PDB file of C-alpha atoms in Angstrom:
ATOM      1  CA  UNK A 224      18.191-116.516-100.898  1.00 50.00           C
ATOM      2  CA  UNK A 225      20.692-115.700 -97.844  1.00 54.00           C
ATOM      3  CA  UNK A 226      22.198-112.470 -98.790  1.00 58.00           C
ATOM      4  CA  UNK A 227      26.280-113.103-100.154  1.00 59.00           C
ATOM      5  CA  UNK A 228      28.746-112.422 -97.084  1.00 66.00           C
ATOM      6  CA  UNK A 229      31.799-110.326 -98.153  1.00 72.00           C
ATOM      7  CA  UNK A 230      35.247-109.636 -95.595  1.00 76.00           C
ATOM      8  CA  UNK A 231      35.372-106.127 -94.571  1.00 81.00           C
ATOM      9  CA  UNK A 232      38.850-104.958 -93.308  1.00 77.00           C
ATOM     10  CA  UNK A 233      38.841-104.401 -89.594  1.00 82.00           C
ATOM     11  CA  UNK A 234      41.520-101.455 -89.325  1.00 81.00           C
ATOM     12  CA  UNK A 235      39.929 -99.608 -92.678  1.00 79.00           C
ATOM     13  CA  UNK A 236      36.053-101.350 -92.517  1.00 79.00           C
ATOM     14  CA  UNK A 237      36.688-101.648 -96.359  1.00 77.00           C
ATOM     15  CA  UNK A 238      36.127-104.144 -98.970  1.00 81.00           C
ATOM     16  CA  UNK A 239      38.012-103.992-101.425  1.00 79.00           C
ATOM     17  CA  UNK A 240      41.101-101.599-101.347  1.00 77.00           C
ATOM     18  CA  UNK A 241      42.352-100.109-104.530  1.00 73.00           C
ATOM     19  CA  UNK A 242      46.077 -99.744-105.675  1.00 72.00           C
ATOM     20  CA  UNK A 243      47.054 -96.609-107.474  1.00 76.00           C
ATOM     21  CA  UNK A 244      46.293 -96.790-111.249  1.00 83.00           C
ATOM     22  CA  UNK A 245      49.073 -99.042-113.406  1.00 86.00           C
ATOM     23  CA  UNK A 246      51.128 -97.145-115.770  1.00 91.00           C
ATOM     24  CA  UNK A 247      51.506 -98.392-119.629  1.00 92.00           C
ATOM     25  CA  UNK A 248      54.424 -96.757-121.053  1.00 93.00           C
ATOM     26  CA  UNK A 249      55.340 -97.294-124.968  1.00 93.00           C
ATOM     27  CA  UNK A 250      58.819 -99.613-124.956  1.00 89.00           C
ATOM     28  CA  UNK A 251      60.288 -97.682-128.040  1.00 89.00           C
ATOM     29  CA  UNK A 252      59.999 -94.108-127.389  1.00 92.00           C
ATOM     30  CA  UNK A 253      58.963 -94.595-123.605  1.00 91.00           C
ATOM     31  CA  UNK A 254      55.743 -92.259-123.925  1.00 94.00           C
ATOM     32  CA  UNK A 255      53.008 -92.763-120.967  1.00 95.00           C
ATOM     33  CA  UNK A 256      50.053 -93.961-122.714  1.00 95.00           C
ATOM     34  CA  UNK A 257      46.699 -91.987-122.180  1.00 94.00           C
ATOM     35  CA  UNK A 258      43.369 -93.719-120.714  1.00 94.00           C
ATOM     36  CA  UNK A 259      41.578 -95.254-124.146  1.00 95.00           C
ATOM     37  CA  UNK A 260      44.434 -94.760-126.195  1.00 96.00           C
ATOM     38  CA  UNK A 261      44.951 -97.689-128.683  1.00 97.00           C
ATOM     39  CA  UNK A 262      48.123 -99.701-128.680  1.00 96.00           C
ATOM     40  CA  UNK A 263      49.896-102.749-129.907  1.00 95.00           C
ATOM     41  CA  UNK A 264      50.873-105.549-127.330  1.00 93.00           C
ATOM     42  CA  UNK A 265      53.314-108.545-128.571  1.00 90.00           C
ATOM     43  CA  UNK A 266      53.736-111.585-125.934  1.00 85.00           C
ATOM     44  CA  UNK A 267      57.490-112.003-124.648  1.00 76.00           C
ATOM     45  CA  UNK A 268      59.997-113.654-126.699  1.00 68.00           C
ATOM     46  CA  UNK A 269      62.748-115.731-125.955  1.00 65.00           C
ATOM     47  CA  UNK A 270      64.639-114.927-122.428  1.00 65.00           C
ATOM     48  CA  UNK A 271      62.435-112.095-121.708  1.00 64.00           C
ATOM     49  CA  UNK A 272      59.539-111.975-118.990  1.00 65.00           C
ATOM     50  CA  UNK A 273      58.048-109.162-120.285  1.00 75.00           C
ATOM     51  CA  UNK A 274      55.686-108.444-123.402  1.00 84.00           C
ATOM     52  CA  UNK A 275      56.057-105.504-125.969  1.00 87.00           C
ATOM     53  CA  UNK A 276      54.422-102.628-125.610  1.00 91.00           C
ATOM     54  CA  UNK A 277      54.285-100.216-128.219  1.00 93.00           C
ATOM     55  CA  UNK A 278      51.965 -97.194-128.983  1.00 95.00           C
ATOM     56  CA  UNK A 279      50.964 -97.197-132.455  1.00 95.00           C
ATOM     57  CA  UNK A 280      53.593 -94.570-134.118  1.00 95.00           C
ATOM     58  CA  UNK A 281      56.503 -97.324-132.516  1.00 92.00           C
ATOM     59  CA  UNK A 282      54.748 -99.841-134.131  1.00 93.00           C
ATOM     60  CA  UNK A 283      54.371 -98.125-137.552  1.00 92.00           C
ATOM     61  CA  UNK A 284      58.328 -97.579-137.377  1.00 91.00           C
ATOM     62  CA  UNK A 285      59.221-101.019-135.905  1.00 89.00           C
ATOM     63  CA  UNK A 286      57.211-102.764-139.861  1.00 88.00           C
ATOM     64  CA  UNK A 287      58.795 -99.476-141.809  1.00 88.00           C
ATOM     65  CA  UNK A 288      61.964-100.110-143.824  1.00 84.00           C
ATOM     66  CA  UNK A 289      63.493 -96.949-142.959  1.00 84.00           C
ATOM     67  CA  UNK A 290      63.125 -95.825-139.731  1.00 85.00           C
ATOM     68  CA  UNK A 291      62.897 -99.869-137.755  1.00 83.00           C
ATOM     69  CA  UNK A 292      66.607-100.124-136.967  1.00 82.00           C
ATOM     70  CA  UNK A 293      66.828 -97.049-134.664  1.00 82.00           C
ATOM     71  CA  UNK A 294      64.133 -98.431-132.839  1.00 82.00           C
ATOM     72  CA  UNK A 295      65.289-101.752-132.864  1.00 81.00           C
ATOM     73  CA  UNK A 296      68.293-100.359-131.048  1.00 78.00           C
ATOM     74  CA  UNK A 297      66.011 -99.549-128.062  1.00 77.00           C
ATOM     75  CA  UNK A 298      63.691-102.599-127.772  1.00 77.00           C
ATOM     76  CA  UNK A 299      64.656-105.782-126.294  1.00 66.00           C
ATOM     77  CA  UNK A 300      66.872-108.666-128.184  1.00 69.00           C
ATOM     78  CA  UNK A 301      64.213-110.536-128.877  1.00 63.00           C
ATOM     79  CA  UNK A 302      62.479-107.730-131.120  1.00 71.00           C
ATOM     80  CA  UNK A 303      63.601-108.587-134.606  1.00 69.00           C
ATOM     81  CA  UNK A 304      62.307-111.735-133.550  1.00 77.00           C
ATOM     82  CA  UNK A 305      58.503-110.129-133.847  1.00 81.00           C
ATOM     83  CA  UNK A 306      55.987-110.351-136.889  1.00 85.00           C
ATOM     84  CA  UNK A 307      53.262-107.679-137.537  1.00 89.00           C
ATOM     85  CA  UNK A 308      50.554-110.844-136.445  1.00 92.00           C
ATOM     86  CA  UNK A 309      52.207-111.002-132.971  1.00 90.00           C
ATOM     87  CA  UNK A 310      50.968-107.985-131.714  1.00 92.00           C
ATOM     88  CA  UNK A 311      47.193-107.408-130.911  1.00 94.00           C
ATOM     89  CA  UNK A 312      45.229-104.070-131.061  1.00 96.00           C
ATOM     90  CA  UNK A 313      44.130-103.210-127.519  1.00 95.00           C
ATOM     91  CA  UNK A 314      42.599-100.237-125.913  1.00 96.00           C
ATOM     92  CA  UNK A 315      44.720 -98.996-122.718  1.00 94.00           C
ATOM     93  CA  UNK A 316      41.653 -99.074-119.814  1.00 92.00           C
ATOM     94  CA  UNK A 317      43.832 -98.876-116.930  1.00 88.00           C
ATOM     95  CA  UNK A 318      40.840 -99.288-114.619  1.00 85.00           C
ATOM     96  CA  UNK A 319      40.637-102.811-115.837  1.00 83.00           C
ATOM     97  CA  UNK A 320      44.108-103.214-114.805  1.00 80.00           C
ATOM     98  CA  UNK A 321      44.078-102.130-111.769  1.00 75.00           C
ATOM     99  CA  UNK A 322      44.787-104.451-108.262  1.00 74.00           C
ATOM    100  CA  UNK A 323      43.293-104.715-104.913  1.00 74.00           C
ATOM    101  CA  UNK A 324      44.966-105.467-101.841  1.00 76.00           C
ATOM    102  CA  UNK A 325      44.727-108.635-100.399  1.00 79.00           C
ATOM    103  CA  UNK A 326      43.733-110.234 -96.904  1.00 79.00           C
ATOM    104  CA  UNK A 327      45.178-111.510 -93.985  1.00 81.00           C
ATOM    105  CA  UNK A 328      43.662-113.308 -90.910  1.00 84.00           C
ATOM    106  CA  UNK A 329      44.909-112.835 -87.267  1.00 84.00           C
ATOM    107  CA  UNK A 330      45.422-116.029 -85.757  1.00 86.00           C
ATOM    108  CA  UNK A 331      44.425-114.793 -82.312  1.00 87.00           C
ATOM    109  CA  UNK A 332      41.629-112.538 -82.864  1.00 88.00           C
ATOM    110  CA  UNK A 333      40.667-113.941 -86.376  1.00 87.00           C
ATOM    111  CA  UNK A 334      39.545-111.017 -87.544  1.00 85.00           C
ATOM    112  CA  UNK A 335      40.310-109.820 -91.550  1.00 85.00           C
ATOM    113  CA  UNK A 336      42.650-106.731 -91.843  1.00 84.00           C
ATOM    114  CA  UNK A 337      44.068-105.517 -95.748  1.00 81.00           C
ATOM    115  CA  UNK A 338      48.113-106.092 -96.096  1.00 80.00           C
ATOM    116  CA  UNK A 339      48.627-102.665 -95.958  1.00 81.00           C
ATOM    117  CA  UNK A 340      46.465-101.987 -92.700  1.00 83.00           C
ATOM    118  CA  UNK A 341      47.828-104.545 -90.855  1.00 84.00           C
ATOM    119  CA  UNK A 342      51.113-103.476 -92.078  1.00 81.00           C
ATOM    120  CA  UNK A 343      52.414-106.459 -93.327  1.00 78.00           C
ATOM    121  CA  UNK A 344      54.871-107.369 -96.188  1.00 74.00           C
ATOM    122  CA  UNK A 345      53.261-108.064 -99.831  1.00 67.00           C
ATOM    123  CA  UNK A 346      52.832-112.222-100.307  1.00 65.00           C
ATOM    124  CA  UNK A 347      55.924-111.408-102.407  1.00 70.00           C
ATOM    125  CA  UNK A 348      57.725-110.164-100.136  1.00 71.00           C
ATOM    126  CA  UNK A 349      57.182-113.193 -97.394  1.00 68.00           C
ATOM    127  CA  UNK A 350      59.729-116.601 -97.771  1.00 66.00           C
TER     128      UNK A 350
END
């Protein structure tokens, strides 16, 4: 079996280059959320391109009867919108979230260099 050929960066001689860690912070009382802490995640509604996050006293308050309008007043619109079955139980692994930086190929040498060591723009960032 020929062995599996991989692109190595030619500036860092690296695989695959990490980003820094992603942050998860809790939408309703904006608390960074640990490694392995449990949370609640609800998909976007309505307008919004972004889910709900919530760590797990938000979501208690959010299905109480006494304390869910204050914390209505700091989620998005489409909150009241949400039902206890929208939201799934995860585990915050922030490893698992976690990006790499992709390649580019120069078109006169045609060698393999990361984004960032070749110093060019994110693919968001180009027209």
């Amino acid at each position: 079996v020929p062995p599996q050929w991989q692109i190595a960066c030619s500036g860092c001689f690296g695989v695959n280059l990490p980003h820094a860690l992603p942050k998860l912070w809790c939408l309703g009382c904006e608390r960074l959320l640990a490694d392995g802490v449990q949370f609640r995640r609800a998909p976007a509604v309505g307008d919004s391109a972004y889910d709900t996050s919530l760590c797990l006293d938000c979501y208690g308050k959010l299905f109480s009867k006494t304390q869910r309008e204050p914390l209505l007043a700091v989620l998005q619109e489409g909150a009241p919108k949400l039902l206890q079955s929208d939201f799934a139980l995860l585990t915050w692994r922030p490893e698992d979230e976690r990006e790499h930086d992709d390649f580019v190929q120069c078109t006169e040498c045609e060698r393999w260099y990361h984004f960032v060591c070749a110093h060019y723009p994110s693919p968001g960032q180009l027209p």
